[in-house]
Coordinates of C-alpha atoms and ligand atoms in Angstrom, one line a residue:
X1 CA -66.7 -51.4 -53.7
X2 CA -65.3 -51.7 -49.9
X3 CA -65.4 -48.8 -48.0
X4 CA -61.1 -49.3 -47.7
X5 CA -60.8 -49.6 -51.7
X6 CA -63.1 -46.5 -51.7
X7 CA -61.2 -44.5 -49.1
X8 CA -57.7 -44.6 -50.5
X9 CA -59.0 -43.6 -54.0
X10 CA -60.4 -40.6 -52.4
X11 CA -57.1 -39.8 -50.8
X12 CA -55.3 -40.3 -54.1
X13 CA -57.7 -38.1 -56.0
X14 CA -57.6 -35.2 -53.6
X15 CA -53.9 -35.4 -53.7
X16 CA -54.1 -34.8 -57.0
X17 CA -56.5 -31.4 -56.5
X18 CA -55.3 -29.9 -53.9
X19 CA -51.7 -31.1 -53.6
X20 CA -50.3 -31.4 -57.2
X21 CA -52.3 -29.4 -58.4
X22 CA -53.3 -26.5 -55.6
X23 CA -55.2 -23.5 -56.1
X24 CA -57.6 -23.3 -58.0
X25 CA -59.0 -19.9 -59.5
X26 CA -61.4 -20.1 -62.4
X27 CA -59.3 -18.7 -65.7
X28 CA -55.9 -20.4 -64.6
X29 CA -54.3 -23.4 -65.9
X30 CA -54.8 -24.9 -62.4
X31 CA -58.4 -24.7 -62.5
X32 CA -58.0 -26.3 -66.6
X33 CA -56.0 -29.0 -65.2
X34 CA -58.6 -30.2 -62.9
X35 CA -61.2 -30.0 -65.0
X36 CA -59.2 -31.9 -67.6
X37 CA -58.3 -34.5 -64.8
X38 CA -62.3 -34.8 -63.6
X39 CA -63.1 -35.3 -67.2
X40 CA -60.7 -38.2 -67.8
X41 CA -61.5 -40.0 -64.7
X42 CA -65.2 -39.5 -66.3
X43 CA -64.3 -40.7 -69.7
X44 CA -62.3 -43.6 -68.4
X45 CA -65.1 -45.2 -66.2
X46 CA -67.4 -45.0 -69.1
X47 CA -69.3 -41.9 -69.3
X48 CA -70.5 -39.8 -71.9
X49 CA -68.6 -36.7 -71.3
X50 CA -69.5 -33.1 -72.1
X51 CA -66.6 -29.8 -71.5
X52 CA -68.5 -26.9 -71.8
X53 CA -66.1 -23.7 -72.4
X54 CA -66.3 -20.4 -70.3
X55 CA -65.3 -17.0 -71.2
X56 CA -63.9 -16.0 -68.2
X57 CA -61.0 -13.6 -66.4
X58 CA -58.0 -14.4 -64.8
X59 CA -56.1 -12.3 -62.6
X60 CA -52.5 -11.3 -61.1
X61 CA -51.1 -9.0 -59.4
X62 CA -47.9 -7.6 -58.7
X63 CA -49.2 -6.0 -55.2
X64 CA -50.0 -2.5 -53.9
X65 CA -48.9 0.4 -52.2
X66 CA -50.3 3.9 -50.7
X67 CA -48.1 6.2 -49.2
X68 CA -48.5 9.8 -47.6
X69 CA -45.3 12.4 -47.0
X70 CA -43.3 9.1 -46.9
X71 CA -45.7 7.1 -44.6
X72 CA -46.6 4.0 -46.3
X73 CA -50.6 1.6 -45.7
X74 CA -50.3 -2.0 -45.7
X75 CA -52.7 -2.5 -48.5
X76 CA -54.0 -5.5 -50.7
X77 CA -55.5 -5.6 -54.7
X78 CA -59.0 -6.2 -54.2
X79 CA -59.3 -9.6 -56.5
X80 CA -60.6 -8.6 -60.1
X81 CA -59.9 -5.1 -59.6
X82 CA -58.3 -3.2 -62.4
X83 CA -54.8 -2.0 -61.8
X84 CA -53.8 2.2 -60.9
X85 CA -51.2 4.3 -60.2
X86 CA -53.2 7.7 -58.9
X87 CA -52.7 10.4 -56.9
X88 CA -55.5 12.0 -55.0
X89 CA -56.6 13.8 -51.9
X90 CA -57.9 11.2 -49.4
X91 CA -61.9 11.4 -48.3
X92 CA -63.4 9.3 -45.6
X93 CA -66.8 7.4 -45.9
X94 CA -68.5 5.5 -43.4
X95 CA -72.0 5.1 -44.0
X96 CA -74.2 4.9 -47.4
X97 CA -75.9 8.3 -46.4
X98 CA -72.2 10.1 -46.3
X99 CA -71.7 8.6 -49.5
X100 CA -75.0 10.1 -51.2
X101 CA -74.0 13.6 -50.0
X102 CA -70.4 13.9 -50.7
X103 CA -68.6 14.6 -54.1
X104 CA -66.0 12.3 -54.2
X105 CA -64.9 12.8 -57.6
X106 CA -61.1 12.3 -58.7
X107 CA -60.9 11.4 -54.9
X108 CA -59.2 8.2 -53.2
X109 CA -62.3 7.0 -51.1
X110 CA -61.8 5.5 -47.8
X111 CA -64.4 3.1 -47.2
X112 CA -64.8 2.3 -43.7
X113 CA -66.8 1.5 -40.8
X114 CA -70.3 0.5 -41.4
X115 CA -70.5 1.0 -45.2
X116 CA -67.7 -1.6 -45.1
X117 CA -68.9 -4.0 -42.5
X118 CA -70.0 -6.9 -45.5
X119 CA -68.7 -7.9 -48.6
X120 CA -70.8 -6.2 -51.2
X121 CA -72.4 -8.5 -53.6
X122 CA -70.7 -8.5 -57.4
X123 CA -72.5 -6.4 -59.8
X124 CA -74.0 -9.1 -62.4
X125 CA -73.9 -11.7 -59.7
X126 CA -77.5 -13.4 -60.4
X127 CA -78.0 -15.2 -57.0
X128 CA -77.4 -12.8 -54.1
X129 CA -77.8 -9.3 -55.0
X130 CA -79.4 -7.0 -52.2
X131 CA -80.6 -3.9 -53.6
X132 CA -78.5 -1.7 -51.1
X133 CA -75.1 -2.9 -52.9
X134 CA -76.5 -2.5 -56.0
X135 CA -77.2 1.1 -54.7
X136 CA -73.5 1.5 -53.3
X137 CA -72.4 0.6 -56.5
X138 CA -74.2 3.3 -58.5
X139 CA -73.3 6.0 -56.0
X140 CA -69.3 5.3 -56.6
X141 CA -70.0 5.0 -60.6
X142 CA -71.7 8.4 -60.5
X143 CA -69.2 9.7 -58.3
X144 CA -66.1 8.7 -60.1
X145 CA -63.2 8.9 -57.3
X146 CA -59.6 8.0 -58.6
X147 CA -60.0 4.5 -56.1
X148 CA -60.8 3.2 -53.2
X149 CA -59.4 1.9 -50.1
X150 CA -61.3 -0.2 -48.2
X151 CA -60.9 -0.8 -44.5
X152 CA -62.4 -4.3 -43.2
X153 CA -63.0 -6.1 -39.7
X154 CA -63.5 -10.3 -39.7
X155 CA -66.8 -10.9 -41.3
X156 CA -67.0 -14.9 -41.4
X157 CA -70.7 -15.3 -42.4
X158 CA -70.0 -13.2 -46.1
X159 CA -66.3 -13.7 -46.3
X160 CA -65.1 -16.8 -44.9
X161 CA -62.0 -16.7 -42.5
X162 CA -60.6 -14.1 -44.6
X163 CA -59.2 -11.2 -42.5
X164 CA -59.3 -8.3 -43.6
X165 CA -61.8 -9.4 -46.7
X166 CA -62.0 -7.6 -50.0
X167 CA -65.2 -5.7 -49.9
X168 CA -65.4 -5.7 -53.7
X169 CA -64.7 -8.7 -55.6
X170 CA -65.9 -8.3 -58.6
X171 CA -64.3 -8.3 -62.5
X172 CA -67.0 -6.4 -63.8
X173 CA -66.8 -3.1 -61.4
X174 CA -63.8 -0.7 -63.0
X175 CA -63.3 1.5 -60.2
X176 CA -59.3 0.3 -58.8
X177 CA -59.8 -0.8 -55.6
X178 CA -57.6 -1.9 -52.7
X179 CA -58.4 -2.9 -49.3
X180 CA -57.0 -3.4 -45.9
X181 CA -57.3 -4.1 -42.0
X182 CA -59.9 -2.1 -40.3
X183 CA -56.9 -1.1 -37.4
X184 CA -54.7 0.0 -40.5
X185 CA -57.8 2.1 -41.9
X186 CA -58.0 3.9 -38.0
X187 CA -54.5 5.1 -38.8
X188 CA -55.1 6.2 -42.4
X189 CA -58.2 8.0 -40.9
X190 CA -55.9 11.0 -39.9
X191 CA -54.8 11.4 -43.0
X192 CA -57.8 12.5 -44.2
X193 CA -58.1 15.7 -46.8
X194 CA -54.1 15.1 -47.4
X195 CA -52.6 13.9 -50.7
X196 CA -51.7 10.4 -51.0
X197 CA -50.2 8.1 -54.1
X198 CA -51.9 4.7 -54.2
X199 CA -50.4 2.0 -56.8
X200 CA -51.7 -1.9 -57.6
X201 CA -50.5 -3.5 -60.1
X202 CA -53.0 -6.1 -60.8
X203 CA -54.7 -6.8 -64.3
X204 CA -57.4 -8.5 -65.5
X205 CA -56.6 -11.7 -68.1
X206 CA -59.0 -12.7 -70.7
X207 CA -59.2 -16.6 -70.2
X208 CA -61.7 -20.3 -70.9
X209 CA -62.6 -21.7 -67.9
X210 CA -64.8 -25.5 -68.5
X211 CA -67.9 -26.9 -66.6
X212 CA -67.5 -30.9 -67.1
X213 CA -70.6 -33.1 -67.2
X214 CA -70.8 -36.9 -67.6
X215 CA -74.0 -38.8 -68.1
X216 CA -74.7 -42.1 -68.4
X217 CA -78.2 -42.0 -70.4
X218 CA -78.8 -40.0 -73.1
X219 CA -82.3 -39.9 -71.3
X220 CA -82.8 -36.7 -69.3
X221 CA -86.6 -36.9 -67.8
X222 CA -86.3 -37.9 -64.4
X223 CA -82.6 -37.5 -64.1
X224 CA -80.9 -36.8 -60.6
X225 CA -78.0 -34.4 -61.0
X226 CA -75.5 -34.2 -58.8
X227 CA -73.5 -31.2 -58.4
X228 CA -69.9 -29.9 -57.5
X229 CA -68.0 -27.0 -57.5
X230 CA -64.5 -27.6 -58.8
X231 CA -63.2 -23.8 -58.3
X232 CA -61.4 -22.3 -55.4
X233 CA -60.8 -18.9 -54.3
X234 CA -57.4 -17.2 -54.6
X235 CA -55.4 -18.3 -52.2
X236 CA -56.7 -21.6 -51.3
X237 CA -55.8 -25.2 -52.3
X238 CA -59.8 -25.4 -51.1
X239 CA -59.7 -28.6 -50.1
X240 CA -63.5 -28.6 -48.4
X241 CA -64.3 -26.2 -50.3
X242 CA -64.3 -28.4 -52.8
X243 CA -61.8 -31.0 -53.4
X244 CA -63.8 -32.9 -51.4
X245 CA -67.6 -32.6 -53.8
X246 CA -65.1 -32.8 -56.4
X247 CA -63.7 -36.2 -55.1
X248 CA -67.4 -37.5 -54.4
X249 CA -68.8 -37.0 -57.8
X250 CA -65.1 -39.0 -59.2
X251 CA -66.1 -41.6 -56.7
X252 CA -69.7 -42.1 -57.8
X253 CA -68.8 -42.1 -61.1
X254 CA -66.9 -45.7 -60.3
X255 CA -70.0 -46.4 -58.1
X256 CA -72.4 -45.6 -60.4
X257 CA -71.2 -46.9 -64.0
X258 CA -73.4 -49.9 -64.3
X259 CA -76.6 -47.7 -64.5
X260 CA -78.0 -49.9 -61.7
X261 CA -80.4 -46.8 -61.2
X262 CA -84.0 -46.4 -63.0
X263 CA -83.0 -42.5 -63.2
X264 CA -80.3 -41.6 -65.3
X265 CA -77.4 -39.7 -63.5
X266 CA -75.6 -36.5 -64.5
X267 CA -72.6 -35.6 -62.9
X268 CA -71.7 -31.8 -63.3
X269 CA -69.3 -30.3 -62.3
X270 CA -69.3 -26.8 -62.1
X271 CA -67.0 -23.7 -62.2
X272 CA -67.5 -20.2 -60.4
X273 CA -69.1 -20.8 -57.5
X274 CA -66.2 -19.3 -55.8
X275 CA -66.4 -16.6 -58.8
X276 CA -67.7 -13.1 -59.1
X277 CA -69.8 -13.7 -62.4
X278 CA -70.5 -17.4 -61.4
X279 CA -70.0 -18.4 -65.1
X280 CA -70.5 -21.9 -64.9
X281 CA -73.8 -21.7 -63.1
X282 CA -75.3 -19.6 -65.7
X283 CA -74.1 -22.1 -68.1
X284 CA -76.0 -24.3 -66.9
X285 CA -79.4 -22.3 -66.6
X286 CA -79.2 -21.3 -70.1
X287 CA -78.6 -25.0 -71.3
X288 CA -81.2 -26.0 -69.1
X289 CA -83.6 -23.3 -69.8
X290 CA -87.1 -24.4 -69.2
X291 CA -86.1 -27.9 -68.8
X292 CA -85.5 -28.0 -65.2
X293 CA -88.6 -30.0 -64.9
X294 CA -86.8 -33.0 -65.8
X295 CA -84.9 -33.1 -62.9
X296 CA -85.9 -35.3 -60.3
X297 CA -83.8 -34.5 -57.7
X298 CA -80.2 -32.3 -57.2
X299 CA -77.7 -33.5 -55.2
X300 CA -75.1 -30.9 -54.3
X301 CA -71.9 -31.6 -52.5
X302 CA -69.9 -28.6 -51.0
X303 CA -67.9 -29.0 -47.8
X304 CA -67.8 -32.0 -47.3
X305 CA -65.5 -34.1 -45.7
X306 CA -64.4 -32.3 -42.6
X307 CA -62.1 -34.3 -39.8
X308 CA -64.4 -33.0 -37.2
X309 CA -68.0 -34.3 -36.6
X310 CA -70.5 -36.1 -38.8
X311 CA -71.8 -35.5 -42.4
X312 CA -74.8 -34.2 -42.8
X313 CA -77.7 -34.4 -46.1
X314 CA -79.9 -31.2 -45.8
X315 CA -83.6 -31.9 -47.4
X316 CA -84.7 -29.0 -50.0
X317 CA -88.4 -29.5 -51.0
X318 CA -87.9 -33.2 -51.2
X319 CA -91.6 -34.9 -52.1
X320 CA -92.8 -37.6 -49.5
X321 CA -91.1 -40.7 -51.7
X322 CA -87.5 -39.2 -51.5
X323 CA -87.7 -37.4 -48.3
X324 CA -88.2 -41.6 -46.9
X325 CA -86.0 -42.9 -48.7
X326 CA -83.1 -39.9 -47.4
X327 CA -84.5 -41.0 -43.9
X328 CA -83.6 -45.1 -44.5
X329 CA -80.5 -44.2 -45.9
X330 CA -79.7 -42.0 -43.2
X331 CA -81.2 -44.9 -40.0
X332 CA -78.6 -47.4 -41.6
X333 CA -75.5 -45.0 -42.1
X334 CA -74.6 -43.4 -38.2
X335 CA -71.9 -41.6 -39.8
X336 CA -74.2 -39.4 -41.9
X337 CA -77.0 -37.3 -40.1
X338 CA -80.0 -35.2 -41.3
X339 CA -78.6 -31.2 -41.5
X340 CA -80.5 -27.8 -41.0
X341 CA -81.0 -25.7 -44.3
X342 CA -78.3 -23.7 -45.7
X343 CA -78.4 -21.7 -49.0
X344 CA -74.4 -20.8 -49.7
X345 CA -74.3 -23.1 -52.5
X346 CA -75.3 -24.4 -55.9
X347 CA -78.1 -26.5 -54.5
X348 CA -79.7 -22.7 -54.7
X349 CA -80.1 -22.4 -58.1
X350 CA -81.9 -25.8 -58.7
X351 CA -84.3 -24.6 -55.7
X352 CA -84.9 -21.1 -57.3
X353 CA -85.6 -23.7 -60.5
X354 CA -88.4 -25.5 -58.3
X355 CA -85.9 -28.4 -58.4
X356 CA -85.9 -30.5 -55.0
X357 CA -82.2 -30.6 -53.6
X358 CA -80.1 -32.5 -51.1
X359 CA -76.8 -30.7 -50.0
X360 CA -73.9 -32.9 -48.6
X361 CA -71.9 -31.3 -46.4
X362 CA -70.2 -31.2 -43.0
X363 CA -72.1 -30.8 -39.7
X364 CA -69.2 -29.1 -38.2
X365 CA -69.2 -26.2 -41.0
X366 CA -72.9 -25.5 -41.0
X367 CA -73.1 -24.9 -37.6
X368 CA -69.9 -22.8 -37.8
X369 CA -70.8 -20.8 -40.8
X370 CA -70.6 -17.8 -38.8
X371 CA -67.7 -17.6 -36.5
X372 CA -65.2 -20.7 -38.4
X373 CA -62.1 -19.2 -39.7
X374 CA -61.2 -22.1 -42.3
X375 CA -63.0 -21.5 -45.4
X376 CA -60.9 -19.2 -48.5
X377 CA -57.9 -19.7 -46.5
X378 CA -55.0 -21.6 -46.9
X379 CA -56.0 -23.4 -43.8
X380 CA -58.8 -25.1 -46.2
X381 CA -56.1 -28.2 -47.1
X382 CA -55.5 -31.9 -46.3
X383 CA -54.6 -31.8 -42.9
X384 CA -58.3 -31.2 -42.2
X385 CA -59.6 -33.5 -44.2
X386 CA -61.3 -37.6 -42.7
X387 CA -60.9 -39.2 -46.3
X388 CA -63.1 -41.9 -44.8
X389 CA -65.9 -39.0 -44.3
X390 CA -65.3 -38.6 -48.3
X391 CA -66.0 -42.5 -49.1
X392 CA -68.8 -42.3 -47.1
X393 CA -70.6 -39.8 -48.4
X394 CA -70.1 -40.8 -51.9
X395 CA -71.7 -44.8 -50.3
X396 CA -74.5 -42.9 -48.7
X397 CA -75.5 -41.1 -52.1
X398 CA -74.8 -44.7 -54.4
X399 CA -77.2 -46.2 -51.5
X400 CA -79.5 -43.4 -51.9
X401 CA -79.8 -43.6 -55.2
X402 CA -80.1 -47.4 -56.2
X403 CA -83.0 -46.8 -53.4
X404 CA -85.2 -44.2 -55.4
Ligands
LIG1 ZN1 -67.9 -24.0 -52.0

């Protein structure tokens, strides 16, 4: 298919994710929407298709308030916490040591300062979970306060370009949580020891969320998976983060149909990679469950797309064969280059699987993982999108791939 052909369908199909359709928050009908709309454009170029279904939460809230003798915080609803309307006298934390000596219970818990300099890893989440969170996390379930308040600076490499970020995003931690700028927590710092009310209406939804796969073999030794995440933060129309790997795999299911291949193709794409409990991931392990050895390669596409700089294919563990064949495809095709490792993505979980993994992406984002101010904001939409960077990435993969 001409590179032209191939551009405008991309531009039609992220239309469709990130304009009609928007946001895209595992558990709402946005997020079932596109997964329905992926899985038709499977179906109708001829693969077998597969919706797995998710038990998953949604959640909404109504906003938040905390007020002291009339003076009122601006304050957000952490994502996923439960709901509260408390009173309590206000204590101050700032470092994990603090926290270990002071009895905070029935309190409202300021975290601030260093204690809240990252966001703290979700309780159950299985791919990043440093023991010191954990740690943090059974220090404020032992403690029992009434809620916390969170006070946060810019933290790009954990959160994004979300300022301030929630430091506890997470459906399966029931301690009501709120959170707010750092400068805002300096003023509520006064108020320590004093009585304050704190509100936030949110709640938790009980919802299905669907992982969509489409095959085109009922073969699965020696397959090459390729992978994208189809949900977005709140917030977020998430348009390279991930309309775009969404886009791509839609693409190569046109490219790929005939099976020119010798290795059959799965196309997944997943939900909850954006997602506390990453729902769709673990899915996917348990189906997969010491099978991974059938995979001969993963493919992962996440942030891709971007209207500055080249593309970039990062090599994971490729063997000899493959990583050659990555390095013709990438000596013919100037507008895709060889990227440096990076870890903040699905590609992870085939590597922890001993799988071998490329991850398509954006030069431009990997080297400004740490200081960009794009990603889980509602900057993340069309206007920074080269829809010809999306056609070729899905070329560069087809080439790749009718090469192995
Ligand atoms: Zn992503």
């Amino acid at each position: 298919m001409n590179k032209n052909v191939l551009t405008e369908k991309a531009k039609s199909h992220l239309e469709i994710l990130c304009t009609e359709i928007g946001e895209r928050r595992v558990g709402s009908e946005e997020n079932r929407r596109a997964t329905a709309y992926a899985k038709k454009v499977l179906k109708e170029a001829g693969w077998q298709t597969e919706a797995t279904g998710l038990p998953v939460i949604d959640w909404k809230t109504g906003g938040a308030t905390l007020t002291c003798h009339g003076k009122s915080f601006e304050i957000f609803s952490s994502p996923y916490s439960l709901g509260c309307s408390v009173q309590g006298d206000l204590i101050a934390i700032n470092t994990v040591a603090q926290l270990e000596q002071t009895d905070i219970k029935d309190k409202i818990v300021l975290l601030h300062g260093e204690i809240a300099s990252r966001q703290i890893a979700p309780k159950n989440f299985p791919f990043w979970n440093p023991e010191e969170d954990q740690y943090i996390i059974s220090l404020l379930e032992k403690g029992r306060p009434k809620a916390l308040v969170c006070a946060t600076e810019r933290n790009s490499a954990t959160a994004g370009g979300v300022y301030p970020f929630p430091l506890f995003e997470d459906g399966d931690f029931d301690i009501p949580s709120v959170y707010m700028k750092d400068t805002e927590g300096a003023e509520l710092l006064a108020f320590a020891g004093q009585t304050m009310e704190l509100a936030s209406e949110s709640v938790r939804i009980p919802e299905t969320a669907f992982n969509v796969i489409g095959r085109n073999s009922n073969q699965t030794k020696n397959r090459i998976v390729i992978t994208a995440h189809i949900d977005t933060k709140i917030g977020t129309p998430g348009a390279i983060d991930n309309g775009t790997g969404v886009t791509i795999i839609l693409l190569l299911a046109e490219l790929l149909k005939d099976n020119f291949s010798k290795h059959p193709v799965e196309l997944v794409i997943f939900n909850g990679e954006d997602y506390y409990g990453a729902p769709g991931q673990i899915k996917y392990m348990e189906q997969n469950t010491g099978k991974f050895g059938d995979i001969l390669l993963n493919i992962n596409i996440d942030g891709a797309g971007y209207k500055e700089g080249l593309s970039c294919f990062s090599p994971f563990n490729l063997p000899a064969n493959i990583l050659d064949t990555l390095h013709e495809v990438l000596w013919e095709t100037p507008e895709i280059t060889e990227g440096l490792p990076w870890y903040q993505g699905d590609h992870s979980m085939f590597l922890q699987n001993g799988c071998p993994a490329i991850a398509v992406s954006s030069g431009w984002f990997i080297e400004n993982m740490e200081c960009q101010e794009i990603t889980h904001t509602p900057k993340d939409n069309l206007n920074i999108v080269n829809y010809e960077r999306v056609s070729e990435c899905a070329l560069g993969i087809t080439e790749l791939i009718g090469k192995l």
